Tab-separated table of C-alpha atoms and ligand atoms in Angstrom:
chain	number	residue	atom	x	y	z
A	1	MET	CA	0.000	0.000	0.000
A	2	ASN	CA	1.511	3.310	-1.000
A	3	ILE	CA	1.541	6.449	1.082
A	4	SER	CA	-1.327	8.224	-0.716
A	5	ARG	CA	-3.566	5.076	-0.432
A	6	ALA	CA	-2.805	4.905	3.276
A	7	LEU	CA	-3.609	8.605	3.672
A	8	LEU	CA	-6.856	8.160	1.790
A	9	MET	CA	-7.887	5.312	4.118
A	10	LEU	CA	-6.975	7.481	7.080
A	11	VAL	CA	-9.483	10.070	5.903
A	12	LEU	CA	-12.146	7.686	4.639
A	13	ILE	CA	-12.416	5.274	7.555
A	14	PRO	CA	-13.343	7.910	10.160
A	15	ALA	CA	-15.629	9.532	7.586
A	16	PHE	CA	-17.533	6.247	7.148
A	17	VAL	CA	-17.689	5.724	10.887
A	18	LEU	CA	-19.051	9.241	11.445
A	19	ALA	CA	-21.521	8.928	8.608
A	20	GLY	CA	-22.650	5.617	10.075
A	21	CYS	CA	-23.255	7.234	13.432
A	22	THR	CA	-25.390	10.041	12.068
A	23	TYR	CA	-27.232	7.519	9.939
A	24	PHE	CA	-28.156	5.467	12.973
A	25	ASN	CA	-28.955	8.555	15.001
A	26	ASN	CA	-31.577	9.514	12.480
A	27	ILE	CA	-33.404	6.202	12.665
A	28	PRO	CA	-36.201	6.481	15.221
A	29	PRO	CA	-35.624	3.896	17.945
A	30	VAL	CA	-37.540	0.651	17.460
A	31	SER	CA	-39.038	1.296	20.821
A	32	THR	CA	-38.409	4.560	22.637
A	33	LEU	CA	-37.960	2.356	25.701
A	34	GLU	CA	-34.461	1.765	24.348
A	35	ASN	CA	-33.731	5.460	24.219
A	36	PRO	CA	-34.178	6.845	27.695
A	37	THR	CA	-32.810	10.311	26.868
A	38	ARG	CA	-35.856	11.010	24.739
A	39	SER	CA	-38.331	10.356	27.515
A	40	ARG	CA	-36.799	13.086	29.661
A	41	THR	CA	-38.991	15.562	27.852
A	42	LEU	CA	-42.634	14.699	28.385
A	43	GLY	CA	-43.726	17.085	25.657
A	44	ASP	CA	-41.739	15.229	23.016
A	45	TYR	CA	-44.519	13.823	20.870
A	46	GLU	CA	-42.334	10.944	19.804
A	47	VAL	CA	-42.244	9.526	23.326
A	48	ALA	CA	-44.978	6.913	23.460
A	49	GLY	CA	-47.431	7.236	26.318
A	50	LYS	CA	-46.412	3.784	27.517
A	51	VAL	CA	-42.838	4.989	28.006
A	52	VAL	CA	-44.039	7.994	29.988
A	53	ALA	CA	-46.202	5.598	32.033
A	54	VAL	CA	-43.361	3.299	33.047
A	55	GLN	CA	-40.646	5.931	33.375
A	56	VAL	CA	-42.547	8.847	34.899
A	57	CYS	CA	-46.017	8.033	36.221
A	58	ALA	CA	-44.925	4.687	37.674
A	59	SER	CA	-42.805	6.416	40.322
A	60	CYS	CA	-45.995	7.449	42.080
A	61	HIS	CA	-48.810	5.343	40.613
A	62	GLY	CA	-46.856	2.092	40.326
A	63	ILE	CA	-45.762	0.438	37.111
A	64	ASN	CA	-49.017	-1.554	37.106
A	65	GLY	CA	-51.127	1.418	38.229
A	66	GLN	CA	-51.272	0.188	41.819
A	67	SER	CA	-50.264	2.940	44.192
A	68	GLN	CA	-48.542	2.435	47.531
A	69	SER	CA	-49.536	5.757	49.021
A	70	PRO	CA	-52.872	6.854	50.538
A	71	MET	CA	-53.170	10.144	48.648
A	72	ILE	CA	-52.111	8.701	45.293
A	73	PRO	CA	-54.947	6.924	43.496
A	74	ASN	CA	-54.713	3.521	41.840
A	75	LEU	CA	-55.047	3.950	38.089
A	76	ALA	CA	-55.171	0.214	37.348
A	77	ALA	CA	-58.382	-0.879	35.601
A	78	GLN	CA	-59.735	2.655	35.831
A	79	GLN	CA	-62.142	3.531	33.006
A	80	LYS	CA	-60.228	4.737	29.951
A	81	GLU	CA	-62.627	7.540	29.053
A	82	TYR	CA	-62.620	8.782	32.629
A	83	LEU	CA	-58.781	8.827	32.703
A	84	ILE	CA	-58.643	10.839	29.468
A	85	ASN	CA	-61.031	13.400	30.971
A	86	GLN	CA	-59.017	13.718	34.170
A	87	LEU	CA	-55.677	14.153	32.419
A	88	GLN	CA	-57.196	16.883	30.252
A	89	ASP	CA	-58.605	18.566	33.369
A	90	TYR	CA	-55.205	18.525	35.114
A	91	ARG	CA	-53.534	19.722	31.935
A	92	ASP	CA	-55.799	22.769	31.643
A	93	ARG	CA	-55.725	23.147	35.458
A	94	SER	CA	-59.488	23.012	35.824
A	95	ARG	CA	-59.245	20.054	38.243
A	96	SER	CA	-57.788	21.329	41.449
A	97	ASN	CA	-56.999	20.562	45.052
A	98	GLU	CA	-53.672	20.786	46.855
A	99	TYR	CA	-52.495	17.407	45.547
A	100	ALA	CA	-53.588	18.199	42.018
A	101	VAL	CA	-51.688	21.501	42.135
A	102	GLN	CA	-48.537	20.023	43.639
A	103	TYR	CA	-48.331	16.784	41.712
A	104	MET	CA	-50.573	16.498	38.713
A	105	TRP	CA	-50.597	19.955	37.118
A	106	GLY	CA	-46.901	19.650	36.410
A	107	MET	CA	-47.206	16.046	35.263
A	108	ALA	CA	-50.098	16.599	32.854
A	109	GLY	CA	-49.046	20.043	31.576
A	110	PRO	CA	-46.704	18.881	28.811
A	111	LEU	CA	-48.719	15.832	27.669
A	112	THR	CA	-50.014	15.736	24.117
A	113	ASP	CA	-53.487	14.419	23.243
A	114	LYS	CA	-51.865	11.301	21.807
A	115	GLN	CA	-49.892	10.660	24.996
A	116	ILE	CA	-53.031	11.145	27.083
A	117	GLN	CA	-54.804	8.527	24.944
A	118	ASP	CA	-51.862	6.104	25.283
A	119	LEU	CA	-51.562	6.633	29.037
A	120	ALA	CA	-55.271	6.112	29.605
A	121	ASP	CA	-55.110	3.007	27.451
A	122	TYR	CA	-52.097	1.644	29.351
A	123	PHE	CA	-53.461	2.134	32.857
A	124	SER	CA	-57.036	1.079	32.048
A	125	LYS	CA	-55.680	-2.293	30.885
A	126	GLN	CA	-53.793	-3.097	34.116
A	127	LEU	CA	-55.283	-5.567	36.575
A	128	PRO	CA	-57.301	-3.953	39.369
A	129	ALA	CA	-55.435	-3.373	42.618
A	130	LYS	CA	-56.155	-5.755	45.476
A	131	ALA	CA	-58.817	-4.237	47.702
A	132	SER	CA	-57.959	-3.331	51.275
A	133	ASN	CA	-59.134	-5.724	53.989
A	134	GLY	CA	-60.739	-3.129	56.213
A	135	ILE	CA	-61.291	-3.871	59.874
A	136	PRO	CA	-63.750	-6.740	60.368
A	137	GLY	CA	-66.835	-5.575	62.253
A	138	ASP	CA	-66.012	-1.900	61.649
A	139	PRO	CA	-69.433	-0.163	61.841
A	140	GLN	CA	-68.277	2.245	59.111
A	141	LEU	CA	-68.241	-0.653	56.645
A	142	ALA	CA	-71.939	-1.349	57.192
A	143	ARG	CA	-72.822	2.352	56.953
A	144	GLY	CA	-70.723	2.731	53.809
A	145	LYS	CA	-72.369	-0.277	52.166
A	146	GLU	CA	-75.812	1.126	52.972
A	147	ILE	CA	-74.977	4.507	51.370
A	148	PHE	CA	-73.410	2.842	48.332
A	149	GLU	CA	-76.412	0.591	47.726
A	150	LYS	CA	-79.347	2.646	49.005
A	151	GLY	CA	-78.211	6.260	49.215
A	152	ILE	CA	-79.618	8.530	51.925
A	153	PRO	CA	-83.134	9.301	50.648
A	154	GLU	CA	-83.932	11.820	53.410
A	155	GLN	CA	-80.913	13.911	52.337
A	156	GLY	CA	-81.486	13.494	48.612
A	157	VAL	CA	-78.311	11.408	48.232
A	158	ILE	CA	-78.758	8.916	45.383
A	159	GLN	CA	-77.226	5.457	45.839
A	160	CYS	CA	-73.705	5.478	44.431
A	161	ASN	CA	-74.046	2.173	42.594
A	162	SER	CA	-76.640	3.669	40.230
A	163	CYS	CA	-73.828	5.566	38.490
A	164	HIS	CA	-70.637	3.798	39.584
A	165	GLY	CA	-71.973	0.318	38.811
A	166	PRO	CA	-73.243	-2.485	41.061
A	167	SER	CA	-69.701	-3.553	41.983
A	168	GLY	CA	-68.173	-0.052	41.844
A	169	ALA	CA	-66.222	-0.843	38.661
A	170	GLY	CA	-67.504	2.271	36.881
A	171	MET	CA	-68.353	2.694	33.220
A	172	ALA	CA	-66.984	5.109	30.589
A	173	THR	CA	-66.937	8.551	32.247
A	174	PHE	CA	-68.116	7.148	35.607
A	175	PRO	CA	-64.987	6.169	37.503
A	176	ARG	CA	-64.168	2.870	39.167
A	177	LEU	CA	-64.304	3.351	42.921
A	178	ALA	CA	-63.850	-0.285	43.973
A	179	GLY	CA	-60.510	-0.904	45.673
A	180	GLN	CA	-59.516	2.770	45.521
A	181	LYS	CA	-57.494	4.316	48.381
A	182	ALA	CA	-59.910	5.484	51.091
A	183	TYR	CA	-57.925	8.623	51.904
A	184	TYR	CA	-57.843	9.647	48.250
A	185	LEU	CA	-61.619	9.118	47.917
A	186	ILE	CA	-62.281	11.284	50.978
A	187	GLN	CA	-60.155	14.082	49.487
A	188	GLN	CA	-62.233	13.952	46.308
A	189	LEU	CA	-65.530	14.068	48.197
A	190	HIS	CA	-64.135	17.168	49.947
A	191	VAL	CA	-63.492	18.829	46.591
A	192	TRP	CA	-67.239	18.919	45.958
A	193	LYS	CA	-68.185	19.713	49.502
A	194	TYR	CA	-65.655	22.429	50.349
A	195	PRO	CA	-64.764	24.244	47.129
A	196	ASN	CA	-62.637	26.957	48.741
A	197	GLN	CA	-59.989	25.981	51.218
A	198	LYS	CA	-56.952	27.565	52.777
A	199	ARG	CA	-53.963	25.314	52.657
A	200	PHE	CA	-50.269	25.495	53.331
A	201	MET	CA	-48.773	25.394	49.895
A	202	GLU	CA	-45.362	25.976	48.460
A	203	VAL	CA	-45.375	29.476	47.017
A	204	GLY	CA	-41.861	29.634	45.603
A	205	GLY	CA	-38.492	28.291	46.640
A	206	ASN	CA	-38.992	26.502	49.920
A	207	THR	CA	-41.504	28.925	51.339
A	208	TRP	CA	-44.740	27.446	52.582
A	209	ALA	CA	-47.547	29.856	53.253
A	210	PRO	CA	-51.303	29.629	53.731
A	211	ARG	CA	-52.946	30.112	50.403
A	212	THR	CA	-56.527	29.779	49.227
A	213	VAL	CA	-56.789	26.951	46.779
A	214	THR	CA	-60.018	26.688	44.856
A	215	PHE	CA	-60.947	23.026	44.809
A	216	ALA	CA	-62.676	22.054	41.604
A	217	ARG	CA	-63.672	19.145	39.427
A	218	PRO	CA	-65.455	20.570	36.406
A	219	ARG	CA	-67.104	17.299	35.361
A	220	GLY	CA	-68.474	16.544	38.778
A	221	VAL	CA	-71.858	18.292	38.548
A	222	LEU	CA	-73.589	14.988	39.307
A	223	MET	CA	-71.408	14.577	42.383
A	224	GLN	CA	-72.288	17.986	43.819
A	225	LYS	CA	-75.698	16.589	44.755
A	226	GLU	CA	-74.073	13.729	46.647
A	227	ALA	CA	-73.106	15.902	49.620
A	228	LEU	CA	-72.262	13.597	52.504
A	229	SER	CA	-71.448	14.495	56.092
A	230	ASP	CA	-67.765	14.046	56.914
A	231	SER	CA	-68.445	10.826	58.826
A	232	ASP	CA	-70.584	9.377	56.003
A	233	ALA	CA	-67.938	10.349	53.429
A	234	GLU	CA	-65.371	8.485	55.501
A	235	ALA	CA	-67.650	5.452	55.905
A	236	VAL	CA	-68.397	5.142	52.200
A	237	ALA	CA	-64.722	5.687	51.267
A	238	ILE	CA	-63.591	2.940	53.641
A	239	TYR	CA	-66.283	0.606	52.318
A	240	LEU	CA	-65.288	1.339	48.700
A	241	SER	CA	-61.622	0.639	49.426
A	242	THR	CA	-62.624	-2.903	50.468
A	243	LEU	CA	-64.680	-3.622	47.316
A	244	GLN	CA	-62.921	-6.142	45.102
B	301	HEC	C1	-45.088	12.770	42.112
B	301	HEC	C2	-46.185	11.820	42.170
B	301	HEC	C3	-47.034	11.656	40.921
B	301	HEC	C4	-46.604	11.421	39.631
B	301	HEC	C5	-45.180	11.269	39.119
B	301	HEC	C6	-47.800	11.276	38.833
B	301	HEC	N1	-48.918	11.403	39.614
B	301	HEC	FE1	-50.859	11.223	38.996
B	301	HEC	N2	-51.502	11.702	40.852
B	301	HEC	C7	-50.693	11.984	41.943
B	301	HEC	C8	-51.526	12.434	43.046
B	301	HEC	C9	-51.042	12.845	44.428
B	301	HEC	C10	-52.853	12.416	42.576
B	301	HEC	C11	-54.121	12.862	43.322
B	301	HEC	C12	-54.426	14.295	42.883
B	301	HEC	C13	-55.783	14.783	43.307
B	301	HEC	O1	-56.154	14.572	44.468
B	301	HEC	O2	-56.476	15.388	42.447
B	301	HEC	C14	-52.802	11.937	41.210
B	301	HEC	C15	-53.936	11.759	40.402
B	301	HEC	C16	-53.920	11.249	39.124
B	301	HEC	C17	-55.091	10.935	38.329
B	301	HEC	C18	-56.548	11.054	38.758
B	301	HEC	C19	-57.105	9.673	39.068
B	301	HEC	C20	-58.555	9.658	39.408
B	301	HEC	O3	-59.042	8.618	39.899
B	301	HEC	O4	-59.250	10.658	39.170
B	301	HEC	C21	-54.642	10.509	37.114
B	301	HEC	C22	-55.482	10.065	35.925
B	301	HEC	C23	-53.190	10.529	37.151
B	301	HEC	N3	-52.788	10.971	38.383
B	301	HEC	C24	-52.366	10.143	36.099
B	301	HEC	C25	-50.988	10.307	36.094
B	301	HEC	C26	-50.166	10.116	34.930
B	301	HEC	C27	-50.670	9.662	33.576
B	301	HEC	C28	-48.877	10.393	35.296
B	301	HEC	C29	-47.645	10.413	34.433
B	301	HEC	C30	-47.664	11.369	33.346
B	301	HEC	C31	-48.907	10.741	36.714
B	301	HEC	N4	-50.204	10.691	37.146
B	301	HEC	C32	-47.793	11.045	37.459
B	301	HEC	C33	-49.319	11.846	41.986
B	301	HEC	C34	-48.493	11.653	40.892
B	302	HEC	C1	-75.738	10.601	39.138
B	302	HEC	C2	-74.477	9.869	38.967
B	302	HEC	C3	-73.584	9.710	40.177
B	302	HEC	C4	-73.936	9.268	41.430
B	302	HEC	C5	-75.319	8.884	41.952
B	302	HEC	C6	-72.704	9.210	42.189
B	302	HEC	N1	-71.643	9.599	41.420
B	302	HEC	FE1	-69.710	9.721	42.027
B	302	HEC	N2	-69.158	10.426	40.197
B	302	HEC	C7	-70.020	10.629	39.138
B	302	HEC	C8	-69.264	11.150	38.026
B	302	HEC	C9	-69.791	11.496	36.639
B	302	HEC	C10	-67.914	11.265	38.458
B	302	HEC	C11	-66.713	11.759	37.651
B	302	HEC	C12	-66.563	13.250	37.777
B	302	HEC	C13	-65.372	13.768	36.993
B	302	HEC	O1	-65.132	13.290	35.872
B	302	HEC	O2	-64.661	14.628	37.500
B	302	HEC	C14	-67.901	10.806	39.838
B	302	HEC	C15	-66.744	10.767	40.608
B	302	HEC	C16	-66.701	10.291	41.916
B	302	HEC	C17	-65.502	10.239	42.722
B	302	HEC	C18	-64.092	10.626	42.297
B	302	HEC	C19	-63.361	9.362	41.907
B	302	HEC	C20	-61.923	9.549	41.561
B	302	HEC	O3	-61.283	8.574	41.150
B	302	HEC	O4	-61.402	10.661	41.694
B	302	HEC	C21	-65.868	9.740	43.938
B	302	HEC	C22	-64.976	9.502	45.133
B	302	HEC	C23	-67.285	9.475	43.876
B	302	HEC	N3	-67.768	9.819	42.638
B	302	HEC	C24	-68.011	8.930	44.913
B	302	HEC	C25	-69.387	8.744	44.886
B	302	HEC	C26	-70.139	8.300	46.035
B	302	HEC	C27	-69.553	7.943	47.382
B	302	HEC	C28	-71.454	8.279	45.657
B	302	HEC	C29	-72.667	7.930	46.499
B	302	HEC	C30	-72.856	8.687	47.702
B	302	HEC	C31	-71.500	8.711	44.254
B	302	HEC	N4	-70.230	8.974	43.830
B	302	HEC	C32	-72.654	8.816	43.507
B	302	HEC	C33	-71.368	10.353	39.117
B	302	HEC	C34	-72.136	9.922	40.178
């Protein structure tokens, strides 16, 4: 091999290698799961909802949609249509309480419509979370069951199962309540009952100050009529958390 051939190779080999790299960089990954850098930006439309689900949402809601924390709801087997509605309501900030503001506004803000569809699809297809055992003989369980199945006619409260289904599994825009975290359910019943509340919220940096948060769930008109006393709300929430 003469000198000029050798020189030519010296130039060409790195050129091929570099060209190869850019070529491969331009191919969209077979599955974005294999390209974690992309999923760092939620708003990147190329990141499939499923990737966002397992890499972002799973840290709080569980990879299978089963949460380990009382204020974080299970998403597993939740109605798909209902999930789409809720993610849109967090995204446009019309669904609000202190947990929504602190956790979900930021999470839903950058999601695209396509990602919302994918996420709702992913979580709705997970197996329902195991219901809580409750405390055997707890009088709240009996009271909760009564409200769920019969309502409280003297207060105009319609039985919950007429909308949420006989087993609490929900349907379309009516959410599944069966097996949901009791604490989370109570917080939601408070949204309808106490729309304006003062809460300690982070206002910037590490400063926590009392701030009026308007609690709202724009699609909950039907729920506004279901005003329960605090003790009845607790009873029905505990009962629902034990429904399989
Ligand atoms: C840092 C923890 C955290 C992360 C991460 C998180 N969530 Fe949430 N999520 C919460 C909390 C807390 C609530 C309850 C908010 C409330 O009370 O309105 C919630 C509520 C929800 C709800 C409402 C469920 C219902 O029954 O109405 C949906 C849907 C949801 N999250 C989806 C998601 C999706 C999708 C992602 C990923 C993009 C995600 N969350 C990421 C903490 C989190
Ligand atoms: C007339 C129909 C109707 C009846 C009766 C009804 N609900 Fe609902 N409920 C709804 C709808 C619709 C939603 C979803 C609202 C939304 O999309 O924000 C809802 C949402 C909820 C939620 C929020 C769930 C979540 O995952 O965030 C809870 C908790 C709830 N209902 C409890 C009850 C209880 C307890 C009763 C009985 C006392 C009851 N509901 C009776 C229609 C009804």
